[in-house]
mmCIF file of C-alpha atoms in Angstrom:
data_model
loop_
_atom_site.group_PDB
_atom_site.id
_atom_site.type_symbol
_atom_site.label_atom_id
_atom_site.label_comp_id
_atom_site.label_asym_id
_atom_site.label_seq_id
_atom_site.Cartn_x
_atom_site.Cartn_y
_atom_site.Cartn_z
ATOM 1 C CA UNK A 1 -37.171 2.514 32.069
ATOM 2 C CA UNK A 2 -35.189 4.871 29.816
ATOM 3 C CA UNK A 3 -32.243 6.741 31.271
ATOM 4 C CA UNK A 4 -32.233 10.408 30.297
ATOM 5 C CA UNK A 5 -29.583 11.593 27.806
ATOM 6 C CA UNK A 6 -28.054 8.285 27.350
ATOM 7 C CA UNK A 7 -30.103 6.697 24.630
ATOM 8 C CA UNK A 8 -29.576 3.317 26.570
ATOM 9 C CA UNK A 9 -32.729 1.284 27.433
ATOM 10 C CA UNK A 10 -32.562 -0.567 30.701
ATOM 11 C CA UNK A 11 -35.976 -2.090 30.906
ATOM 12 C CA UNK A 12 -34.239 -5.311 32.091
ATOM 13 C CA UNK A 13 -35.373 -7.425 29.052
ATOM 14 C CA UNK A 14 -32.050 -9.149 28.693
ATOM 15 C CA UNK A 15 -28.664 -9.569 30.361
ATOM 16 C CA UNK A 16 -27.180 -8.122 27.375
ATOM 17 C CA UNK A 17 -28.985 -4.918 27.753
ATOM 18 C CA UNK A 18 -28.053 -4.586 31.383
ATOM 19 C CA UNK A 19 -24.417 -5.437 30.512
ATOM 20 C CA UNK A 20 -24.405 -2.746 27.856
ATOM 21 C CA UNK A 21 -25.689 -0.248 30.413
ATOM 22 C CA UNK A 22 -23.005 -1.079 32.973
ATOM 23 C CA UNK A 23 -20.324 -0.816 30.343
ATOM 24 C CA UNK A 24 -21.717 2.710 29.580
ATOM 25 C CA UNK A 25 -21.539 3.646 33.219
ATOM 26 C CA UNK A 26 -17.939 2.461 33.346
ATOM 27 C CA UNK A 27 -17.084 4.482 30.346
ATOM 28 C CA UNK A 28 -18.608 7.570 31.798
ATOM 29 C CA UNK A 29 -16.824 7.110 35.029
ATOM 30 C CA UNK A 30 -13.476 6.751 33.234
ATOM 31 C CA UNK A 31 -14.115 9.965 31.211
ATOM 32 C CA UNK A 32 -14.955 11.788 34.474
ATOM 33 C CA UNK A 33 -11.877 10.438 36.191
ATOM 34 C CA UNK A 34 -9.621 11.385 33.318
ATOM 35 C CA UNK A 35 -11.034 14.663 32.879
ATOM 36 C CA UNK A 36 -10.307 15.501 36.562
ATOM 37 C CA UNK A 37 -6.746 14.228 36.029
ATOM 38 C CA UNK A 38 -6.214 16.610 33.162
ATOM 39 C CA UNK A 39 -7.701 19.493 35.171
ATOM 40 C CA UNK A 40 -5.181 18.614 38.023
ATOM 41 C CA UNK A 41 -2.365 18.648 35.498
ATOM 42 C CA UNK A 42 -3.403 21.894 33.854
ATOM 43 C CA UNK A 43 -3.605 23.377 37.384
ATOM 44 C CA UNK A 44 0.071 22.933 37.893
ATOM 45 C CA UNK A 45 1.171 19.374 38.746
ATOM 46 C CA UNK A 46 4.901 19.727 39.479
ATOM 47 C CA UNK A 47 5.682 16.265 38.109
ATOM 48 C CA UNK A 48 4.309 17.307 34.713
ATOM 49 C CA UNK A 49 5.974 20.600 34.523
ATOM 50 C CA UNK A 50 7.818 21.120 31.110
ATOM 51 C CA UNK A 51 11.442 20.674 31.598
ATOM 52 C CA UNK A 52 14.171 23.106 30.283
ATOM 53 C CA UNK A 53 15.223 20.901 27.481
ATOM 54 C CA UNK A 54 11.906 19.442 26.598
ATOM 55 C CA UNK A 55 9.119 20.472 24.196
ATOM 56 C CA UNK A 56 7.728 19.270 20.862
ATOM 57 C CA UNK A 57 5.149 21.843 19.584
ATOM 58 C CA UNK A 58 2.748 24.310 20.895
ATOM 59 C CA UNK A 59 0.585 24.045 23.106
ATOM 60 C CA UNK A 60 3.363 22.379 25.106
ATOM 61 C CA UNK A 61 1.003 20.657 27.410
ATOM 62 C CA UNK A 62 -1.244 19.441 24.545
ATOM 63 C CA UNK A 63 0.680 19.542 21.176
ATOM 64 C CA UNK A 64 -1.190 20.176 17.978
ATOM 65 C CA UNK A 65 0.395 17.189 16.314
ATOM 66 C CA UNK A 66 1.939 14.101 17.880
ATOM 67 C CA UNK A 67 5.629 13.169 17.889
ATOM 68 C CA UNK A 68 7.142 11.208 14.889
ATOM 69 C CA UNK A 69 7.055 8.923 13.233
ATOM 70 C CA UNK A 70 3.960 9.438 11.042
ATOM 71 C CA UNK A 71 2.693 6.186 9.477
ATOM 72 C CA UNK A 72 1.023 6.394 6.029
ATOM 73 C CA UNK A 73 -0.898 3.462 4.460
ATOM 74 C CA UNK A 74 -1.850 2.918 0.774
ATOM 75 C CA UNK A 75 -0.958 6.384 -0.428
ATOM 76 C CA UNK A 76 -1.655 6.906 -4.214
ATOM 77 C CA UNK A 77 0.776 9.123 -6.034
ATOM 78 C CA UNK A 78 1.017 10.580 -9.525
ATOM 79 C CA UNK A 79 4.264 12.145 -10.827
ATOM 80 C CA UNK A 80 4.538 14.201 -14.132
ATOM 81 C CA UNK A 81 7.907 15.203 -15.245
ATOM 82 C CA UNK A 82 8.410 18.234 -17.339
ATOM 83 C CA UNK A 83 10.942 20.893 -18.344
ATOM 84 C CA UNK A 84 10.620 24.561 -17.694
ATOM 85 C CA UNK A 85 12.869 27.554 -18.507
ATOM 86 C CA UNK A 86 15.827 27.638 -16.187
ATOM 87 C CA UNK A 87 15.573 31.287 -15.541
ATOM 88 C CA UNK A 88 11.948 30.773 -14.376
ATOM 89 C CA UNK A 89 13.087 27.893 -12.091
ATOM 90 C CA UNK A 90 15.778 30.065 -10.741
ATOM 91 C CA UNK A 91 13.323 32.656 -9.619
ATOM 92 C CA UNK A 92 11.709 30.095 -7.181
ATOM 93 C CA UNK A 93 14.907 28.926 -5.765
ATOM 94 C CA UNK A 94 16.423 30.588 -2.546
ATOM 95 C CA UNK A 95 20.102 31.271 -2.249
ATOM 96 C CA UNK A 96 22.509 29.498 -2.613
ATOM 97 C CA UNK A 97 20.563 26.911 -4.757
ATOM 98 C CA UNK A 98 21.117 27.105 -8.608
ATOM 99 C CA UNK A 99 18.818 25.866 -11.222
ATOM 100 C CA UNK A 100 19.833 22.887 -13.293
ATOM 101 C CA UNK A 101 20.438 23.663 -17.005
ATOM 102 C CA UNK A 102 17.737 21.348 -18.194
ATOM 103 C CA UNK A 103 14.993 22.949 -15.992
ATOM 104 C CA UNK A 104 13.680 19.589 -14.934
ATOM 105 C CA UNK A 105 10.626 19.898 -12.656
ATOM 106 C CA UNK A 106 8.049 17.410 -11.194
ATOM 107 C CA UNK A 107 4.383 18.138 -10.368
ATOM 108 C CA UNK A 108 2.870 15.463 -8.205
ATOM 109 C CA UNK A 109 -0.555 14.766 -6.720
ATOM 110 C CA UNK A 110 -1.404 12.328 -3.947
ATOM 111 C CA UNK A 111 -4.277 11.014 -1.944
ATOM 112 C CA UNK A 112 -3.731 9.832 1.649
ATOM 113 C CA UNK A 113 -6.615 7.540 2.877
ATOM 114 C CA UNK A 114 -4.973 6.678 6.256
ATOM 115 C CA UNK A 115 -2.320 8.609 8.265
ATOM 116 C CA UNK A 116 -1.979 7.883 11.984
ATOM 117 C CA UNK A 117 -0.879 11.359 12.968
ATOM 118 C CA UNK A 118 -2.718 13.667 10.556
ATOM 119 C CA UNK A 119 -5.668 11.708 9.222
ATOM 120 C CA UNK A 120 -6.818 11.453 5.633
ATOM 121 C CA UNK A 121 -5.943 14.320 3.228
ATOM 122 C CA UNK A 122 -4.952 15.129 -0.463
ATOM 123 C CA UNK A 123 -1.916 17.066 -1.551
ATOM 124 C CA UNK A 124 -0.141 18.442 -4.553
ATOM 125 C CA UNK A 125 3.457 19.694 -4.917
ATOM 126 C CA UNK A 126 6.159 20.932 -7.275
ATOM 127 C CA UNK A 127 9.837 20.061 -6.939
ATOM 128 C CA UNK A 128 12.611 21.424 -9.232
ATOM 129 C CA UNK A 129 16.021 20.140 -10.070
ATOM 130 C CA UNK A 130 18.891 22.336 -8.737
ATOM 131 C CA UNK A 131 22.380 22.291 -7.386
ATOM 132 C CA UNK A 132 23.552 22.941 -3.789
ATOM 133 C CA UNK A 133 27.504 23.050 -3.582
ATOM 134 C CA UNK A 134 28.575 19.948 -5.278
ATOM 135 C CA UNK A 135 25.214 18.052 -5.030
ATOM 136 C CA UNK A 136 22.353 17.825 -7.580
ATOM 137 C CA UNK A 137 18.955 17.259 -6.084
ATOM 138 C CA UNK A 138 15.312 18.643 -5.938
ATOM 139 C CA UNK A 139 13.915 21.685 -4.195
ATOM 140 C CA UNK A 140 10.341 21.700 -3.041
ATOM 141 C CA UNK A 141 8.872 25.068 -3.894
ATOM 142 C CA UNK A 142 5.222 24.674 -3.514
ATOM 143 C CA UNK A 143 2.879 22.311 -1.574
ATOM 144 C CA UNK A 144 -0.868 22.516 -1.551
ATOM 145 C CA UNK A 145 -2.641 20.545 1.299
ATOM 146 C CA UNK A 146 -6.094 20.275 2.800
ATOM 147 C CA UNK A 147 -5.414 19.004 6.311
ATOM 148 C CA UNK A 148 -4.545 21.510 9.038
ATOM 149 C CA UNK A 149 -2.476 19.258 11.292
ATOM 150 C CA UNK A 150 -0.294 18.217 8.382
ATOM 151 C CA UNK A 151 0.269 21.731 7.314
ATOM 152 C CA UNK A 152 1.532 22.787 10.715
ATOM 153 C CA UNK A 153 3.730 19.690 11.098
ATOM 154 C CA UNK A 154 5.273 19.993 7.552
ATOM 155 C CA UNK A 155 6.141 23.607 7.958
ATOM 156 C CA UNK A 156 7.444 23.448 11.499
ATOM 157 C CA UNK A 157 9.367 20.176 11.334
ATOM 158 C CA UNK A 158 10.712 20.203 7.748
ATOM 159 C CA UNK A 159 10.235 23.570 6.392
ATOM 160 C CA UNK A 160 7.762 22.042 3.769
ATOM 161 C CA UNK A 161 6.000 25.085 2.199
ATOM 162 C CA UNK A 162 2.441 23.832 2.878
ATOM 163 C CA UNK A 163 -0.519 25.983 2.382
ATOM 164 C CA UNK A 164 -4.249 25.237 2.663
ATOM 165 C CA UNK A 165 -5.973 24.688 -0.644
ATOM 166 C CA UNK A 166 -8.986 22.931 -2.139
ATOM 167 C CA UNK A 167 -8.042 19.690 -3.762
ATOM 168 C CA UNK A 168 -9.930 17.066 -5.681
ATOM 169 C CA UNK A 169 -8.297 13.782 -6.660
ATOM 170 C CA UNK A 170 -10.117 11.552 -9.054
ATOM 171 C CA UNK A 171 -9.418 8.103 -10.518
ATOM 172 C CA UNK A 172 -10.757 6.454 -13.685
ATOM 173 C CA UNK A 173 -9.474 3.117 -15.001
ATOM 174 C CA UNK A 174 -5.663 3.733 -15.165
ATOM 175 C CA UNK A 175 -5.943 7.534 -15.112
ATOM 176 C CA UNK A 176 -5.468 9.948 -12.244
ATOM 177 C CA UNK A 177 -6.210 13.690 -11.914
ATOM 178 C CA UNK A 178 -5.445 16.140 -9.106
ATOM 179 C CA UNK A 179 -7.002 19.561 -9.258
ATOM 180 C CA UNK A 180 -5.866 22.353 -6.870
ATOM 181 C CA UNK A 181 -7.444 25.621 -6.184
ATOM 182 C CA UNK A 182 -5.768 28.270 -4.131
ATOM 183 C CA UNK A 183 -7.763 31.262 -2.827
ATOM 184 C CA UNK A 184 -10.730 30.055 -5.006
ATOM 185 C CA UNK A 185 -8.550 30.056 -8.266
ATOM 186 C CA UNK A 186 -7.285 27.011 -10.058
ATOM 187 C CA UNK A 187 -3.474 27.023 -9.847
ATOM 188 C CA UNK A 188 -2.452 23.381 -10.607
ATOM 189 C CA UNK A 189 -4.122 20.553 -12.420
ATOM 190 C CA UNK A 190 -2.189 17.284 -12.972
ATOM 191 C CA UNK A 191 -3.481 14.609 -15.371
ATOM 192 C CA UNK A 192 -1.852 11.366 -16.069
ATOM 193 C CA UNK A 193 -2.436 7.860 -17.397
ATOM 194 C CA UNK A 194 -0.296 4.790 -17.302
ATOM 195 C CA UNK A 195 -0.133 1.274 -18.685
ATOM 196 C CA UNK A 196 -1.309 -1.711 -16.468
ATOM 197 C CA UNK A 197 0.050 -1.497 -12.900
ATOM 198 C CA UNK A 198 3.113 -3.573 -12.169
ATOM 199 C CA UNK A 199 2.386 -5.205 -8.747
ATOM 200 C CA UNK A 200 5.324 -5.032 -6.300
ATOM 201 C CA UNK A 201 6.536 -7.001 -3.367
ATOM 202 C CA UNK A 202 4.515 -5.447 -0.589
ATOM 203 C CA UNK A 203 7.128 -6.674 1.910
ATOM 204 C CA UNK A 204 10.023 -4.857 0.151
ATOM 205 C CA UNK A 205 11.766 -2.458 2.568
ATOM 206 C CA UNK A 206 13.204 0.987 1.624
ATOM 207 C CA UNK A 207 16.741 -0.444 1.761
ATOM 208 C CA UNK A 208 15.980 -3.389 -0.509
ATOM 209 C CA UNK A 209 16.781 -3.253 -4.215
ATOM 210 C CA UNK A 210 14.025 -1.648 -6.300
ATOM 211 C CA UNK A 211 12.255 -3.578 -8.958
ATOM 212 C CA UNK A 212 13.435 -2.801 -12.552
ATOM 213 C CA UNK A 213 10.234 -0.838 -13.305
ATOM 214 C CA UNK A 214 10.756 1.420 -10.321
ATOM 215 C CA UNK A 215 14.221 2.280 -11.638
ATOM 216 C CA UNK A 216 12.692 3.910 -14.637
ATOM 217 C CA UNK A 217 11.585 6.923 -12.382
ATOM 218 C CA UNK A 218 14.496 9.261 -11.475
ATOM 219 C CA UNK A 219 15.118 9.620 -7.743
ATOM 220 C CA UNK A 220 13.994 12.999 -6.385
ATOM 221 C CA UNK A 221 16.826 13.130 -3.874
ATOM 222 C CA UNK A 222 18.415 14.956 -2.143
ATOM 223 C CA UNK A 223 14.986 16.445 -1.270
ATOM 224 C CA UNK A 224 15.596 19.970 -0.059
ATOM 225 C CA UNK A 225 13.284 22.380 1.897
ATOM 226 C CA UNK A 226 13.832 25.740 3.312
ATOM 227 C CA UNK A 227 12.845 26.077 7.014
ATOM 228 C CA UNK A 228 12.191 29.468 8.429
ATOM 229 C CA UNK A 229 10.951 30.479 11.950
ATOM 230 C CA UNK A 230 10.360 34.199 12.351
ATOM 231 C CA UNK A 231 11.939 36.299 15.194
ATOM 232 C CA UNK A 232 9.623 37.468 17.988
ATOM 233 C CA UNK A 233 11.481 40.702 18.740
ATOM 234 C CA UNK A 234 11.802 42.133 15.262
ATOM 235 C CA UNK A 235 12.014 41.427 11.548
ATOM 236 C CA UNK A 236 13.957 38.552 10.193
ATOM 237 C CA UNK A 237 14.408 34.886 10.916
ATOM 238 C CA UNK A 238 15.104 33.391 14.288
ATOM 239 C CA UNK A 239 15.974 30.197 12.534
ATOM 240 C CA UNK A 240 16.721 29.626 8.769
ATOM 241 C CA UNK A 241 17.959 26.239 7.485
ATOM 242 C CA UNK A 242 18.146 24.161 4.372
ATOM 243 C CA UNK A 243 16.764 20.789 5.284
ATOM 244 C CA UNK A 244 17.358 17.476 3.361
ATOM 245 C CA UNK A 245 14.304 15.053 3.629
ATOM 246 C CA UNK A 246 15.970 12.335 1.753
ATOM 247 C CA UNK A 247 16.084 10.083 4.974
ATOM 248 C CA UNK A 248 12.726 11.094 6.204
ATOM 249 C CA UNK A 249 10.765 8.478 4.289
ATOM 250 C CA UNK A 250 11.296 5.004 5.685
ATOM 251 C CA UNK A 251 9.888 1.484 5.921
ATOM 252 C CA UNK A 252 8.629 1.802 2.371
ATOM 253 C CA UNK A 253 6.281 -0.931 0.887
ATOM 254 C CA UNK A 254 5.450 -0.342 -2.677
ATOM 255 C CA UNK A 255 2.119 -1.967 -3.691
ATOM 256 C CA UNK A 256 1.955 -0.815 -7.276
ATOM 257 C CA UNK A 257 3.979 1.099 -9.766
ATOM 258 C CA UNK A 258 3.394 2.003 -13.487
ATOM 259 C CA UNK A 259 4.699 4.317 -16.109
ATOM 260 C CA UNK A 260 2.915 6.518 -18.640
ATOM 261 C CA UNK A 261 2.333 9.966 -19.796
ATOM 262 C CA UNK A 262 0.869 13.154 -18.296
ATOM 263 C CA UNK A 263 0.222 16.949 -18.605
ATOM 264 C CA UNK A 264 -0.168 19.798 -16.224
ATOM 265 C CA UNK A 265 -2.119 23.101 -16.255
ATOM 266 C CA UNK A 266 -0.564 25.956 -14.296
ATOM 267 C CA UNK A 267 -2.651 28.997 -13.093
ATOM 268 C CA UNK A 268 -2.072 32.122 -11.162
ATOM 269 C CA UNK A 269 -3.940 33.432 -8.069
ATOM 270 C CA UNK A 270 -3.247 36.649 -6.019
ATOM 271 C CA UNK A 271 -1.085 34.679 -3.641
ATOM 272 C CA UNK A 272 0.462 32.166 -6.009
ATOM 273 C CA UNK A 273 1.639 32.447 -9.568
ATOM 274 C CA UNK A 274 2.822 29.159 -11.156
ATOM 275 C CA UNK A 275 2.591 30.299 -14.787
ATOM 276 C CA UNK A 276 6.295 31.027 -15.270
ATOM 277 C CA UNK A 277 6.916 27.313 -14.911
ATOM 278 C CA UNK A 278 4.904 26.515 -18.175
ATOM 279 C CA UNK A 279 6.198 23.217 -19.532
ATOM 280 C CA UNK A 280 8.432 23.471 -22.619
ATOM 281 C CA UNK A 281 8.623 19.767 -22.931
ATOM 282 C CA UNK A 282 7.175 16.644 -20.962
ATOM 283 C CA UNK A 283 8.953 13.681 -19.729
ATOM 284 C CA UNK A 284 7.260 10.458 -18.347
ATOM 285 C CA UNK A 285 4.567 10.173 -15.868
ATOM 286 C CA UNK A 286 4.376 7.526 -12.926
ATOM 287 C CA UNK A 287 1.725 6.188 -10.637
ATOM 288 C CA UNK A 288 2.654 4.542 -7.486
ATOM 289 C CA UNK A 289 0.830 3.232 -4.410
ATOM 290 C CA UNK A 290 2.863 2.640 -1.277
ATOM 291 C CA UNK A 291 2.878 2.632 2.574
ATOM 292 C CA UNK A 292 5.665 4.218 4.557
ATOM 293 C CA UNK A 293 6.546 6.139 7.653
ATOM 294 C CA UNK A 294 7.976 9.602 8.075
ATOM 295 C CA UNK A 295 10.731 10.255 10.609
ATOM 296 C CA UNK A 296 13.271 13.001 11.111
ATOM 297 C CA UNK A 297 15.326 14.959 8.370
ATOM 298 C CA UNK A 298 18.718 16.427 8.380
ATOM 299 C CA UNK A 299 19.909 20.000 8.478
ATOM 300 C CA UNK A 300 22.483 20.567 5.717
ATOM 301 C CA UNK A 301 22.955 24.284 5.938
ATOM 302 C CA UNK A 302 22.406 26.722 8.648
ATOM 303 C CA UNK A 303 21.883 30.305 7.073
ATOM 304 C CA UNK A 304 22.527 32.213 10.289
ATOM 305 C CA UNK A 305 25.680 30.513 11.293
ATOM 306 C CA UNK A 306 27.477 29.515 8.070
ATOM 307 C CA UNK A 307 28.867 31.495 5.321
ATOM 308 C CA UNK A 308 27.343 31.243 1.849
#
């Protein structure tokens, strides 16, 4: 006979058929049991009540994204270094950051085929060289992303300025292109090509010495983000912090790395105008494939409790 709504045939032709049906019944029973358990917890199990000091994100009983770390595998990056007018860079920096005199910026595109917490996605971003007190680092001004869970986590945990956008990443031979449209308008296109990839030791850790070829790419650290959480009782921020994500990326395994050249095209939509950062001069471009994990960052400046 055929069991309604299951798609499982149990005519009894073979032991394998019967075994499969029994397994199906076990799975259905487990689903029913766990659904009842969840219902009981939602109804107010005192053992599961959220403690005063606990909480990760909303909804508290079923967080939108899981706790860290986030594990990424075989992520393919492209980086294009360029110089923009320092006054234009300054316009994208929050106080107290100051633009570097050389106007160095980096446009990057990436393709994530496998992330345990957020699933696969594509992304592009821009970072710009700047100064904070006695340090020189890079501030992340724009991030375009096509995965909702990753957007929420990036904003809420680190202050990464992620917005939802349409992205297309293509590869051809030793070339890579990332096309970004925001609000239906092209705002950032990154094109790069490199020499033959230099294979790396896939067992190398983040703390191990880098291969000489990797040393040709300037380190984009400290890696600053601006984290803002709005007030509920009126205008202004309830939380405003400068975050350093230098220590966020861990357990790095570089699978391939190569150097080359690249270009970018900047556009403007109603919500985002990148054209002031028009390149005055290009530096090198780099491709990298790596696996890594993302952990916690560090608060380096609290706007609401520290003086400028």
